[in-house]
PDB file of C-alpha atoms in Angstrom:
ATOM      1  CA  MET A   1     -43.191 -69.975  44.286  1.00 54.00           C
ATOM      2  CA  ALA A   2     -41.380 -66.527  43.085  1.00 55.00           C
ATOM      3  CA  GLU A   3     -38.303 -68.651  42.211  1.00 58.00           C
ATOM      4  CA  ILE A   4     -40.718 -70.498  39.492  1.00 55.00           C
ATOM      5  CA  GLN A   5     -41.921 -67.146  38.516  1.00 55.00           C
ATOM      6  CA  THR A   6     -38.879 -65.974  37.672  1.00 60.00           C
ATOM      7  CA  VAL A   7     -37.480 -68.447  35.653  1.00 49.00           C
ATOM      8  CA  MET A   8     -40.995 -68.527  33.679  1.00 56.00           C
ATOM      9  CA  ARG A   9     -39.926 -64.533  32.551  1.00 60.00           C
ATOM     10  CA  ARG A  10     -36.570 -65.777  31.603  1.00 59.00           C
ATOM     11  CA  VAL A  11     -37.997 -68.407  29.501  1.00 51.00           C
ATOM     12  CA  ARG A  12     -40.701 -65.921  28.251  1.00 56.00           C
ATOM     13  CA  PHE A  13     -37.910 -63.422  27.391  1.00 50.00           C
ATOM     14  CA  HIS A  14     -35.603 -65.362  25.409  1.00 55.00           C
ATOM     15  CA  ARG A  15     -38.135 -67.010  23.465  1.00 53.00           C
ATOM     16  CA  LYS A  16     -38.974 -63.462  22.526  1.00 52.00           C
ATOM     17  CA  SER A  17     -35.274 -63.060  21.871  1.00 51.00           C
ATOM     18  CA  ARG A  18     -35.024 -65.720  19.472  1.00 54.00           C
ATOM     19  CA  MET A  19     -38.166 -64.581  17.492  1.00 55.00           C
ATOM     20  CA  GLU A  20     -36.720 -61.248  16.875  1.00 59.00           C
ATOM     21  CA  THR A  21     -35.590 -60.409  13.381  1.00 66.00           C
ATOM     22  CA  PRO A  22     -32.229 -59.339  13.096  1.00 70.00           C
ATOM     23  CA  LEU A  23     -33.327 -55.839  12.079  1.00 67.00           C
ATOM     24  CA  GLN A  24     -34.804 -55.562  15.089  1.00 69.00           C
ATOM     25  CA  ARG A  25     -32.095 -57.147  17.594  1.00 72.00           C
ATOM     26  CA  ASN A  26     -29.295 -54.874  15.318  1.00 79.00           C
ATOM     27  CA  LEU A  27     -31.640 -51.636  15.579  1.00 82.00           C
ATOM     28  CA  ALA A  28     -29.504 -49.175  17.784  1.00 80.00           C
ATOM     29  CA  ALA A  29     -26.583 -50.028  16.094  1.00 81.00           C
ATOM     30  CA  TYR A  30     -27.982 -48.954  12.761  1.00 81.00           C
ATOM     31  CA  THR A  31     -29.314 -45.807  14.795  1.00 86.00           C
ATOM     32  CA  PHE A  32     -26.304 -44.675  15.620  1.00 86.00           C
ATOM     33  CA  LEU A  33     -25.075 -45.324  12.009  1.00 85.00           C
ATOM     34  CA  ILE A  34     -27.306 -43.268  10.595  1.00 87.00           C
ATOM     35  CA  PRO A  35     -25.415 -39.771  10.584  1.00 88.00           C
ATOM     36  CA  TRP A  36     -22.481 -41.722   9.391  1.00 86.00           C
ATOM     37  CA  LEU A  37     -24.543 -43.335   6.257  1.00 84.00           C
ATOM     38  CA  THR A  38     -25.886 -39.909   5.554  1.00 86.00           C
ATOM     39  CA  GLY A  39     -22.699 -38.555   5.206  1.00 84.00           C
ATOM     40  CA  MET A  40     -21.935 -41.221   3.483  1.00 84.00           C
ATOM     41  CA  MET A  41     -24.506 -41.467   0.803  1.00 83.00           C
ATOM     42  CA  PHE A  42     -24.822 -37.911   0.036  1.00 82.00           C
ATOM     43  CA  LEU A  43     -21.977 -36.162   0.611  1.00 82.00           C
ATOM     44  CA  THR A  44     -19.371 -38.631  -0.368  1.00 86.00           C
ATOM     45  CA  LEU A  45     -21.117 -41.554  -3.072  1.00 87.00           C
ATOM     46  CA  GLY A  46     -23.288 -38.682  -4.304  1.00 86.00           C
ATOM     47  CA  ALA A  47     -20.247 -36.446  -4.897  1.00 87.00           C
ATOM     48  CA  MET A  48     -18.478 -39.115  -6.738  1.00 90.00           C
ATOM     49  CA  LEU A  49     -21.512 -40.294  -8.715  1.00 91.00           C
ATOM     50  CA  PHE A  50     -22.121 -36.449  -9.465  1.00 92.00           C
ATOM     51  CA  THR A  51     -18.519 -36.100 -10.353  1.00 93.00           C
ATOM     52  CA  PHE A  52     -18.135 -39.276 -12.594  1.00 94.00           C
ATOM     53  CA  TYR A  53     -20.962 -37.572 -14.855  1.00 95.00           C
ATOM     54  CA  LEU A  54     -19.750 -34.265 -15.127  1.00 94.00           C
ATOM     55  CA  ALA A  55     -16.426 -36.292 -16.703  1.00 96.00           C
ATOM     56  CA  PHE A  56     -18.354 -36.933 -19.446  1.00 96.00           C
ATOM     57  CA  THR A  57     -19.749 -33.055 -19.841  1.00 95.00           C
ATOM     58  CA  ASP A  58     -19.261 -29.239 -20.432  1.00 95.00           C
ATOM     59  CA  TYR A  59     -20.055 -27.324 -17.664  1.00 93.00           C
ATOM     60  CA  ASP A  60     -18.810 -24.187 -16.337  1.00 90.00           C
ATOM     61  CA  LEU A  61     -21.092 -23.284 -12.621  1.00 87.00           C
ATOM     62  CA  ILE A  62     -22.872 -21.062 -14.830  1.00 87.00           C
ATOM     63  CA  SER A  63     -24.933 -22.767 -17.706  1.00 89.00           C
ATOM     64  CA  SER A  64     -26.276 -26.298 -17.696  1.00 91.00           C
ATOM     65  CA  PRO A  65     -24.056 -29.146 -18.027  1.00 93.00           C
ATOM     66  CA  GLU A  66     -23.794 -30.360 -21.519  1.00 93.00           C
ATOM     67  CA  TRP A  67     -23.045 -34.064 -22.605  1.00 95.00           C
ATOM     68  CA  VAL A  68     -19.765 -34.138 -24.499  1.00 95.00           C
ATOM     69  CA  GLY A  69     -18.890 -37.513 -24.205  1.00 93.00           C
ATOM     70  CA  LEU A  70     -14.831 -38.604 -23.846  1.00 95.00           C
ATOM     71  CA  GLU A  71     -14.531 -35.409 -25.414  1.00 96.00           C
ATOM     72  CA  ASN A  72     -12.648 -34.252 -22.017  1.00 96.00           C
ATOM     73  CA  PHE A  73     -10.611 -37.187 -21.804  1.00 96.00           C
ATOM     74  CA  ARG A  74      -9.317 -36.777 -25.712  1.00 96.00           C
ATOM     75  CA  GLN A  75      -8.732 -33.033 -24.279  1.00 96.00           C
ATOM     76  CA  ILE A  76      -6.671 -34.125 -21.512  1.00 96.00           C
ATOM     77  CA  PHE A  77      -3.965 -36.336 -22.678  1.00 95.00           C
ATOM     78  CA  ARG A  78      -3.302 -33.761 -25.952  1.00 96.00           C
ATOM     79  CA  ASP A  79      -3.058 -31.075 -23.178  1.00 96.00           C
ATOM     80  CA  PRO A  80       0.974 -30.271 -22.717  1.00 95.00           C
ATOM     81  CA  ASN A  81       0.173 -28.966 -18.929  1.00 96.00           C
ATOM     82  CA  PHE A  82      -1.157 -32.460 -18.207  1.00 96.00           C
ATOM     83  CA  TRP A  83       1.840 -34.267 -18.588  1.00 96.00           C
ATOM     84  CA  ALA A  84       3.774 -31.618 -17.000  1.00 96.00           C
ATOM     85  CA  SER A  85       1.608 -32.116 -13.836  1.00 96.00           C
ATOM     86  CA  ILE A  86       1.454 -35.975 -14.326  1.00 97.00           C
ATOM     87  CA  ARG A  87       6.124 -35.760 -14.332  1.00 96.00           C
ATOM     88  CA  ALA A  88       6.069 -32.877 -11.720  1.00 96.00           C
ATOM     89  CA  THR A  89       3.870 -34.986  -8.868  1.00 97.00           C
ATOM     90  CA  PHE A  90       5.732 -38.069  -9.799  1.00 97.00           C
ATOM     91  CA  THR A  91       8.786 -36.889  -9.466  1.00 96.00           C
ATOM     92  CA  TYR A  92       7.477 -35.381  -5.728  1.00 97.00           C
ATOM     93  CA  VAL A  93       6.026 -39.144  -4.921  1.00 97.00           C
ATOM     94  CA  VAL A  94       9.413 -41.017  -5.905  1.00 97.00           C
ATOM     95  CA  PHE A  95      11.593 -38.990  -3.930  1.00 97.00           C
ATOM     96  CA  SER A  96       9.403 -37.531  -1.095  1.00 96.00           C
ATOM     97  CA  VAL A  97       7.926 -40.652  -0.301  1.00 96.00           C
ATOM     98  CA  PRO A  98      10.925 -42.879   0.669  1.00 96.00           C
ATOM     99  CA  ALA A  99      12.896 -40.274   2.290  1.00 96.00           C
ATOM    100  CA  ARG A 100      10.340 -39.143   4.335  1.00 95.00           C
ATOM    101  CA  LEU A 101       9.797 -42.988   5.309  1.00 96.00           C
ATOM    102  CA  VAL A 102      13.809 -43.073   6.065  1.00 95.00           C
ATOM    103  CA  VAL A 103      13.645 -40.120   7.919  1.00 94.00           C
ATOM    104  CA  SER A 104      10.892 -41.198  10.355  1.00 94.00           C
ATOM    105  CA  LEU A 105      12.370 -44.647  10.643  1.00 94.00           C
ATOM    106  CA  LEU A 106      15.634 -42.993  11.947  1.00 93.00           C
ATOM    107  CA  ILE A 107      13.851 -40.872  14.513  1.00 91.00           C
ATOM    108  CA  ALA A 108      11.736 -43.617  15.810  1.00 91.00           C
ATOM    109  CA  LEU A 109      15.027 -45.652  16.185  1.00 91.00           C
ATOM    110  CA  LEU A 110      16.423 -42.943  18.401  1.00 88.00           C
ATOM    111  CA  LEU A 111      13.233 -41.999  20.393  1.00 85.00           C
ATOM    112  CA  TYR A 112      12.685 -46.021  21.001  1.00 84.00           C
ATOM    113  CA  LYS A 113      15.092 -45.858  24.027  1.00 79.00           C
ATOM    114  CA  GLU A 114      13.506 -45.145  27.338  1.00 74.00           C
ATOM    115  CA  VAL A 115      15.419 -42.027  28.806  1.00 73.00           C
ATOM    116  CA  ARG A 116      14.252 -39.236  31.194  1.00 78.00           C
ATOM    117  CA  GLY A 117      11.832 -36.831  29.358  1.00 76.00           C
ATOM    118  CA  ILE A 118      11.475 -39.212  26.267  1.00 78.00           C
ATOM    119  CA  GLY A 119       8.027 -38.151  26.363  1.00 78.00           C
ATOM    120  CA  TRP A 120       8.287 -34.461  26.046  1.00 81.00           C
ATOM    121  CA  TYR A 121      11.013 -35.213  23.312  1.00 77.00           C
ATOM    122  CA  ARG A 122       8.910 -37.132  21.057  1.00 78.00           C
ATOM    123  CA  ALA A 123       5.956 -34.524  21.860  1.00 79.00           C
ATOM    124  CA  PHE A 124       8.085 -31.875  20.458  1.00 79.00           C
ATOM    125  CA  ILE A 125       8.987 -33.571  17.124  1.00 79.00           C
ATOM    126  CA  TYR A 126       5.991 -34.849  16.539  1.00 80.00           C
ATOM    127  CA  LEU A 127       4.776 -30.953  16.761  1.00 77.00           C
ATOM    128  CA  PRO A 128       5.626 -30.212  12.960  1.00 73.00           C
ATOM    129  CA  SER A 129       3.052 -33.229  11.827  1.00 74.00           C
ATOM    130  CA  LEU A 130       0.267 -31.060  13.656  1.00 73.00           C
ATOM    131  CA  ILE A 131       1.202 -28.011  11.452  1.00 70.00           C
ATOM    132  CA  GLY A 132       3.105 -28.979   8.922  1.00 59.00           C
ATOM    133  CA  THR A 133       0.024 -29.196   6.082  1.00 63.00           C
ATOM    134  CA  SER A 134      -1.438 -25.806   7.103  1.00 74.00           C
ATOM    135  CA  VAL A 135      -0.838 -22.526   5.490  1.00 83.00           C
ATOM    136  CA  GLY A 136       0.961 -20.735   8.363  1.00 82.00           C
ATOM    137  CA  ALA A 137       3.440 -23.394   7.677  1.00 84.00           C
ATOM    138  CA  ALA A 138       3.466 -23.084   4.177  1.00 89.00           C
ATOM    139  CA  ILE A 139       3.996 -19.445   4.472  1.00 90.00           C
ATOM    140  CA  GLY A 140       7.086 -19.643   7.081  1.00 89.00           C
ATOM    141  CA  TRP A 141       8.873 -21.833   4.804  1.00 90.00           C
ATOM    142  CA  ARG A 142       8.436 -20.064   2.230  1.00 92.00           C
ATOM    143  CA  ASN A 143       9.914 -17.109   3.680  1.00 92.00           C
ATOM    144  CA  LEU A 144      12.668 -19.683   4.953  1.00 92.00           C
ATOM    145  CA  PHE A 145      13.737 -20.332   1.133  1.00 92.00           C
ATOM    146  CA  ALA A 146      13.294 -17.158   0.518  1.00 90.00           C
ATOM    147  CA  GLU A 147      16.257 -15.385  -1.510  1.00 87.00           C
ATOM    148  CA  ASP A 148      17.281 -13.433   1.193  1.00 88.00           C
ATOM    149  CA  GLY A 149      15.895 -15.938   3.418  1.00 90.00           C
ATOM    150  CA  PRO A 150      17.639 -17.337   6.259  1.00 92.00           C
ATOM    151  CA  ILE A 151      19.012 -20.370   5.107  1.00 92.00           C
ATOM    152  CA  ASN A 152      20.822 -18.396   2.323  1.00 91.00           C
ATOM    153  CA  SER A 153      22.058 -15.975   5.233  1.00 91.00           C
ATOM    154  CA  PHE A 154      23.229 -18.659   6.763  1.00 90.00           C
ATOM    155  CA  LEU A 155      25.193 -20.372   3.552  1.00 89.00           C
ATOM    156  CA  GLY A 156      26.477 -16.379   3.112  1.00 90.00           C
ATOM    157  CA  LEU A 157      28.419 -16.585   6.645  1.00 88.00           C
ATOM    158  CA  PHE A 158      30.439 -19.530   4.517  1.00 88.00           C
ATOM    159  CA  GLY A 159      30.813 -17.504   1.428  1.00 87.00           C
ATOM    160  CA  ILE A 160      28.279 -19.344   0.015  1.00 87.00           C
ATOM    161  CA  GLU A 161      25.571 -17.949  -2.342  1.00 87.00           C
ATOM    162  CA  GLY A 162      22.702 -19.503  -2.034  1.00 87.00           C
ATOM    163  CA  PRO A 163      20.228 -20.009  -4.985  1.00 88.00           C
ATOM    164  CA  ASN A 164      16.606 -18.701  -5.419  1.00 90.00           C
ATOM    165  CA  TRP A 165      14.802 -21.569  -4.054  1.00 92.00           C
ATOM    166  CA  VAL A 166      11.459 -21.126  -4.913  1.00 92.00           C
ATOM    167  CA  GLY A 167      12.362 -19.182  -8.049  1.00 90.00           C
ATOM    168  CA  ASN A 168      14.490 -21.951 -10.058  1.00 90.00           C
ATOM    169  CA  PRO A 169      13.222 -24.750 -11.762  1.00 90.00           C
ATOM    170  CA  SER A 170      15.674 -27.280 -10.308  1.00 90.00           C
ATOM    171  CA  THR A 171      15.237 -26.606  -6.717  1.00 93.00           C
ATOM    172  CA  ALA A 172      12.057 -25.698  -6.458  1.00 94.00           C
ATOM    173  CA  ILE A 173      10.210 -29.126  -6.009  1.00 95.00           C
ATOM    174  CA  VAL A 174      13.391 -29.590  -3.812  1.00 94.00           C
ATOM    175  CA  VAL A 175      12.003 -27.019  -1.395  1.00 94.00           C
ATOM    176  CA  LEU A 176       8.622 -28.994  -1.421  1.00 95.00           C
ATOM    177  CA  ILE A 177      10.312 -32.856  -0.769  1.00 95.00           C
ATOM    178  CA  LEU A 178      12.025 -31.366   1.943  1.00 94.00           C
ATOM    179  CA  LEU A 179       8.944 -29.547   3.701  1.00 92.00           C
ATOM    180  CA  SER A 180       7.227 -33.326   2.907  1.00 92.00           C
ATOM    181  CA  VAL A 181      10.345 -34.684   5.110  1.00 92.00           C
ATOM    182  CA  TRP A 182      10.048 -32.513   7.948  1.00 90.00           C
ATOM    183  CA  GLN A 183       6.491 -33.804   8.473  1.00 87.00           C
ATOM    184  CA  PHE A 184       7.726 -37.052   9.384  1.00 87.00           C
ATOM    185  CA  GLY A 185       5.905 -37.296  12.462  1.00 85.00           C
ATOM    186  CA  SER A 186       2.798 -39.314  12.055  1.00 87.00           C
ATOM    187  CA  GLU A 187       5.133 -42.249  10.542  1.00 91.00           C
ATOM    188  CA  MET A 188       7.253 -41.832  12.780  1.00 91.00           C
ATOM    189  CA  VAL A 189       4.873 -42.637  15.525  1.00 90.00           C
ATOM    190  CA  ILE A 190       3.088 -45.835  13.704  1.00 93.00           C
ATOM    191  CA  PHE A 191       6.912 -46.926  13.690  1.00 94.00           C
ATOM    192  CA  LEU A 192       7.642 -46.072  17.251  1.00 91.00           C
ATOM    193  CA  ALA A 193       4.490 -48.368  18.145  1.00 90.00           C
ATOM    194  CA  GLY A 194       5.831 -51.221  15.550  1.00 93.00           C
ATOM    195  CA  LEU A 195       9.617 -51.156  17.511  1.00 92.00           C
ATOM    196  CA  LYS A 196       7.275 -51.901  20.916  1.00 90.00           C
ATOM    197  CA  GLN A 197       5.545 -54.931  19.623  1.00 90.00           C
ATOM    198  CA  ILE A 198       8.943 -56.627  18.209  1.00 90.00           C
ATOM    199  CA  PRO A 199       9.607 -59.251  20.977  1.00 90.00           C
ATOM    200  CA  GLY A 200      12.944 -58.900  22.690  1.00 88.00           C
ATOM    201  CA  TYR A 201      13.931 -62.551  22.952  1.00 90.00           C
ATOM    202  CA  LEU A 202      14.884 -61.985  19.323  1.00 90.00           C
ATOM    203  CA  TYR A 203      17.321 -59.273  20.046  1.00 90.00           C
ATOM    204  CA  GLU A 204      18.445 -61.637  23.084  1.00 91.00           C
ATOM    205  CA  ALA A 205      18.828 -64.572  20.760  1.00 92.00           C
ATOM    206  CA  ALA A 206      20.831 -62.689  17.946  1.00 92.00           C
ATOM    207  CA  ILE A 207      23.243 -61.201  20.658  1.00 92.00           C
ATOM    208  CA  ILE A 208      23.876 -64.931  22.279  1.00 92.00           C
ATOM    209  CA  ASP A 209      24.907 -65.402  18.849  1.00 89.00           C
ATOM    210  CA  GLY A 210      27.101 -62.949  18.117  1.00 91.00           C
ATOM    211  CA  ALA A 211      25.409 -60.393  15.819  1.00 91.00           C
ATOM    212  CA  SER A 212      26.280 -57.031  15.212  1.00 92.00           C
ATOM    213  CA  ALA A 213      23.666 -53.994  15.751  1.00 89.00           C
ATOM    214  CA  MET A 214      23.771 -53.660  11.891  1.00 92.00           C
ATOM    215  CA  GLN A 215      22.664 -56.856  11.471  1.00 93.00           C
ATOM    216  CA  ARG A 216      20.099 -56.969  14.135  1.00 92.00           C
ATOM    217  CA  PHE A 217      18.469 -54.149  12.403  1.00 92.00           C
ATOM    218  CA  PHE A 218      18.401 -55.574   8.693  1.00 92.00           C
ATOM    219  CA  LYS A 219      17.516 -59.480  10.103  1.00 92.00           C
ATOM    220  CA  ILE A 220      15.287 -58.506  12.828  1.00 92.00           C
ATOM    221  CA  THR A 221      13.568 -55.311  13.160  1.00 92.00           C
ATOM    222  CA  LEU A 222      13.173 -54.293   9.187  1.00 93.00           C
ATOM    223  CA  PRO A 223      11.559 -57.675   8.782  1.00 92.00           C
ATOM    224  CA  MET A 224       9.475 -57.115  11.887  1.00 93.00           C
ATOM    225  CA  LEU A 225       8.789 -54.027  10.905  1.00 94.00           C
ATOM    226  CA  SER A 226       7.691 -54.745   6.992  1.00 94.00           C
ATOM    227  CA  PRO A 227       3.659 -54.285   7.718  1.00 94.00           C
ATOM    228  CA  ILE A 228       4.348 -50.878   9.538  1.00 95.00           C
ATOM    229  CA  THR A 229       6.597 -50.098   6.271  1.00 95.00           C
ATOM    230  CA  PHE A 230       3.742 -51.127   3.773  1.00 96.00           C
ATOM    231  CA  PHE A 231       1.379 -48.989   5.864  1.00 96.00           C
ATOM    232  CA  ASN A 232       3.218 -46.181   5.906  1.00 96.00           C
ATOM    233  CA  LEU A 233       4.355 -46.679   2.505  1.00 96.00           C
ATOM    234  CA  LEU A 234       0.750 -46.818   0.981  1.00 96.00           C
ATOM    235  CA  MET A 235      -0.899 -43.864   2.828  1.00 95.00           C
ATOM    236  CA  GLY A 236       2.415 -41.835   1.878  1.00 95.00           C
ATOM    237  CA  THR A 237       2.261 -42.699  -1.852  1.00 96.00           C
ATOM    238  CA  ILE A 238      -1.840 -41.519  -1.361  1.00 96.00           C
ATOM    239  CA  SER A 239      -1.307 -38.219   0.545  1.00 94.00           C
ATOM    240  CA  SER A 240       1.651 -37.036  -2.055  1.00 95.00           C
ATOM    241  CA  PHE A 241      -0.617 -37.967  -4.841  1.00 96.00           C
ATOM    242  CA  MET A 242      -2.317 -35.313  -3.372  1.00 94.00           C
ATOM    243  CA  ILE A 243      -0.555 -32.205  -2.140  1.00 94.00           C
ATOM    244  CA  PHE A 244      -1.829 -29.084  -2.785  1.00 94.00           C
ATOM    245  CA  THR A 245      -1.520 -26.349   0.099  1.00 91.00           C
ATOM    246  CA  GLN A 246       1.961 -26.054  -0.189  1.00 92.00           C
ATOM    247  CA  VAL A 247       2.380 -25.986  -3.939  1.00 94.00           C
ATOM    248  CA  TYR A 248      -0.575 -23.177  -3.785  1.00 94.00           C
ATOM    249  CA  ILE A 249       1.223 -21.451  -1.438  1.00 93.00           C
ATOM    250  CA  ILE A 250       5.169 -21.658  -1.431  1.00 93.00           C
ATOM    251  CA  THR A 251       5.711 -22.043  -5.528  1.00 92.00           C
ATOM    252  CA  GLY A 252       2.397 -21.541  -7.449  1.00 90.00           C
ATOM    253  CA  GLY A 253       2.711 -24.458 -10.018  1.00 88.00           C
ATOM    254  CA  GLY A 254       5.795 -22.460 -11.100  1.00 84.00           C
ATOM    255  CA  PRO A 255       8.474 -21.393 -12.047  1.00 89.00           C
ATOM    256  CA  MET A 256       8.478 -23.238 -15.444  1.00 90.00           C
ATOM    257  CA  LYS A 257       5.641 -25.323 -14.191  1.00 91.00           C
ATOM    258  CA  SER A 258       8.291 -27.425 -12.335  1.00 93.00           C
ATOM    259  CA  THR A 259       6.135 -27.521  -8.869  1.00 95.00           C
ATOM    260  CA  LEU A 260       2.778 -28.152 -11.424  1.00 95.00           C
ATOM    261  CA  MET A 261       1.055 -30.724  -9.036  1.00 96.00           C
ATOM    262  CA  TYR A 262      -1.462 -32.697 -10.243  1.00 96.00           C
ATOM    263  CA  VAL A 263      -4.062 -31.316  -7.825  1.00 96.00           C
ATOM    264  CA  TYR A 264      -2.697 -28.102  -7.991  1.00 96.00           C
ATOM    265  CA  TYR A 265      -3.640 -28.150 -12.047  1.00 97.00           C
ATOM    266  CA  LEU A 266      -7.136 -29.503 -11.362  1.00 96.00           C
ATOM    267  CA  TYR A 267      -7.539 -26.727  -9.204  1.00 96.00           C
ATOM    268  CA  GLN A 268      -6.723 -24.374 -11.770  1.00 95.00           C
ATOM    269  CA  GLN A 269      -9.271 -25.741 -14.568  1.00 95.00           C
ATOM    270  CA  ALA A 270     -11.871 -25.678 -11.707  1.00 94.00           C
ATOM    271  CA  PHE A 271     -11.808 -22.616  -9.886  1.00 93.00           C
ATOM    272  CA  THR A 272      -9.597 -20.367 -12.172  1.00 93.00           C
ATOM    273  CA  TYR A 273     -10.980 -21.814 -15.536  1.00 93.00           C
ATOM    274  CA  TYR A 274     -14.101 -22.610 -14.398  1.00 93.00           C
ATOM    275  CA  ASN A 275     -13.661 -26.072 -16.745  1.00 95.00           C
ATOM    276  CA  MET A 276     -15.704 -28.488 -14.255  1.00 95.00           C
ATOM    277  CA  GLY A 277     -15.836 -31.161 -16.664  1.00 96.00           C
ATOM    278  CA  TYR A 278     -12.520 -31.055 -17.721  1.00 96.00           C
ATOM    279  CA  ALA A 279     -11.627 -30.965 -14.113  1.00 96.00           C
ATOM    280  CA  ALA A 280     -14.023 -34.211 -12.844  1.00 96.00           C
ATOM    281  CA  ALA A 281     -11.941 -35.978 -16.014  1.00 97.00           C
ATOM    282  CA  LEU A 282      -8.861 -35.120 -14.395  1.00 97.00           C
ATOM    283  CA  SER A 283     -10.039 -36.150 -10.960  1.00 96.00           C
ATOM    284  CA  ILE A 284     -11.421 -39.501 -12.709  1.00 96.00           C
ATOM    285  CA  ILE A 285      -7.661 -40.274 -13.700  1.00 97.00           C
ATOM    286  CA  LEU A 286      -6.248 -39.021 -10.756  1.00 97.00           C
ATOM    287  CA  LEU A 287      -8.662 -41.722  -8.760  1.00 95.00           C
ATOM    288  CA  ILE A 288      -7.266 -44.703 -11.567  1.00 96.00           C
ATOM    289  CA  ILE A 289      -3.714 -43.321 -11.170  1.00 97.00           C
ATOM    290  CA  ILE A 290      -4.132 -43.848  -6.997  1.00 97.00           C
ATOM    291  CA  GLY A 291      -5.754 -47.007  -7.781  1.00 96.00           C
ATOM    292  CA  LEU A 292      -2.763 -48.590  -9.663  1.00 97.00           C
ATOM    293  CA  CYS A 293      -0.315 -47.743  -7.596  1.00 96.00           C
ATOM    294  CA  SER A 294      -2.367 -48.792  -4.276  1.00 96.00           C
ATOM    295  CA  ALA A 295      -2.599 -52.155  -6.415  1.00 97.00           C
ATOM    296  CA  ALA A 296       1.301 -52.283  -7.430  1.00 97.00           C
ATOM    297  CA  ILE A 297       2.233 -51.578  -3.673  1.00 96.00           C
ATOM    298  CA  PHE A 298      -0.296 -54.334  -2.655  1.00 95.00           C
ATOM    299  CA  LEU A 299       0.884 -56.667  -5.154  1.00 96.00           C
ATOM    300  CA  SER A 300       4.483 -55.890  -4.258  1.00 95.00           C
ATOM    301  CA  SER A 301       3.681 -56.686  -0.501  1.00 93.00           C
ATOM    302  CA  ARG A 302       3.932 -60.552  -1.396  1.00 92.00           C
ATOM    303  CA  LEU A 303       7.586 -60.354  -1.882  1.00 92.00           C
ATOM    304  CA  TRP A 304       8.968 -58.018   1.460  1.00 93.00           C
ATOM    305  CA  VAL A 305       5.958 -57.880   3.996  1.00 92.00           C
ATOM    306  CA  ASN A 306       6.542 -60.191   6.684  1.00 86.00           C
ATOM    307  CA  TYR A 307       3.778 -61.113   9.003  1.00 81.00           C
ATOM    308  CA  ASP A 308       4.859 -63.806  11.715  1.00 72.00           C
ATOM    309  CA  VAL A 309       6.641 -63.482  14.870  1.00 59.00           C
TER     310      VAL A 309
END
C-alpha cells in the first residue's frame, strides 16, 4: 500500500512538472542572472546608447547636449590629429601584435618540456602579464628607457651612446611596442594549453617518416595551433587598439604626436577639452574600425585556421 502511494505521488509530481511553463522551470536561472542583466542593461547597453546619442550632439558636461547631426564626424575627418592618431595606432597594432604572438609561442615551446621546477618557471615568466598594464609598470618602463636610464647605461659600457628613447619620434613607439611584447604571458599560457592538446601520435608518425624538428613544427605544431593563434590574434588586435595607460604614463602622446594613440586622443577630447560629443563620435568610429578588423580576421581564418585533429 505504501509503495502504491509513493508511485501515485511521483505521478502527480511529474504531471505538475509538465504543466509548468518554461518561465517557471527557469525561474531559478533567471534569478541568478538578474545582477548580470541589470549591469548589462544600465552600465553597458545603456551607456552605449547614450554614447551613440552624444555623438550627434555638442556637449561639454556643463550645458545640455545640443543636436548638431553629423557635424562631429565632419570635423573628425578634417582633423589632422585624428589622422595622426590613426597612423600611430595602426603602426603600433601592426608591429606589436605579431611580435607578441611570436615571442609568446617561442616561450610556450620552451616551457612545454616537463622538467623539475617547471611550474615555478611558468609562474615567474607569467608575472609580467599581471603587472604589465599597471601604472607602476609603465613608470618603471619609462625610467628604464630614460636618457640616463639603465638601458643607455648598459650600452655605454660598450661605448655606444644610447638615444633619447622616449623623446625621439622614431624610437618612442618602439618603447611602447617592447612593453607590449614584454606582456606576453596571457598568450603564452593559452599557447601552452594548446600544445598539450596536440596528439602525441602525430609527432611519433612524423619521426618514423624521418621528419626533422623544423618540419614537425611547421607541418604539425603550427597547423594544430592555428585555432589558438586565431584567438590570440583577435584578442591581441582588439586590446592593442585600446592602448591607453602606457601612452599616458610613458610618452603622453608625444613626441611630435608619434605616439598619439587613438584612445589617448579620445581621452584628451573628452576630459581635457570637454568635447564629449566629439569624443563620443570618436568612440563610434573606433568601434567600427575594431569591428572591420575583427571581420577581416574572421574572413581570413578560412584560409589558415585548421580545426581538424
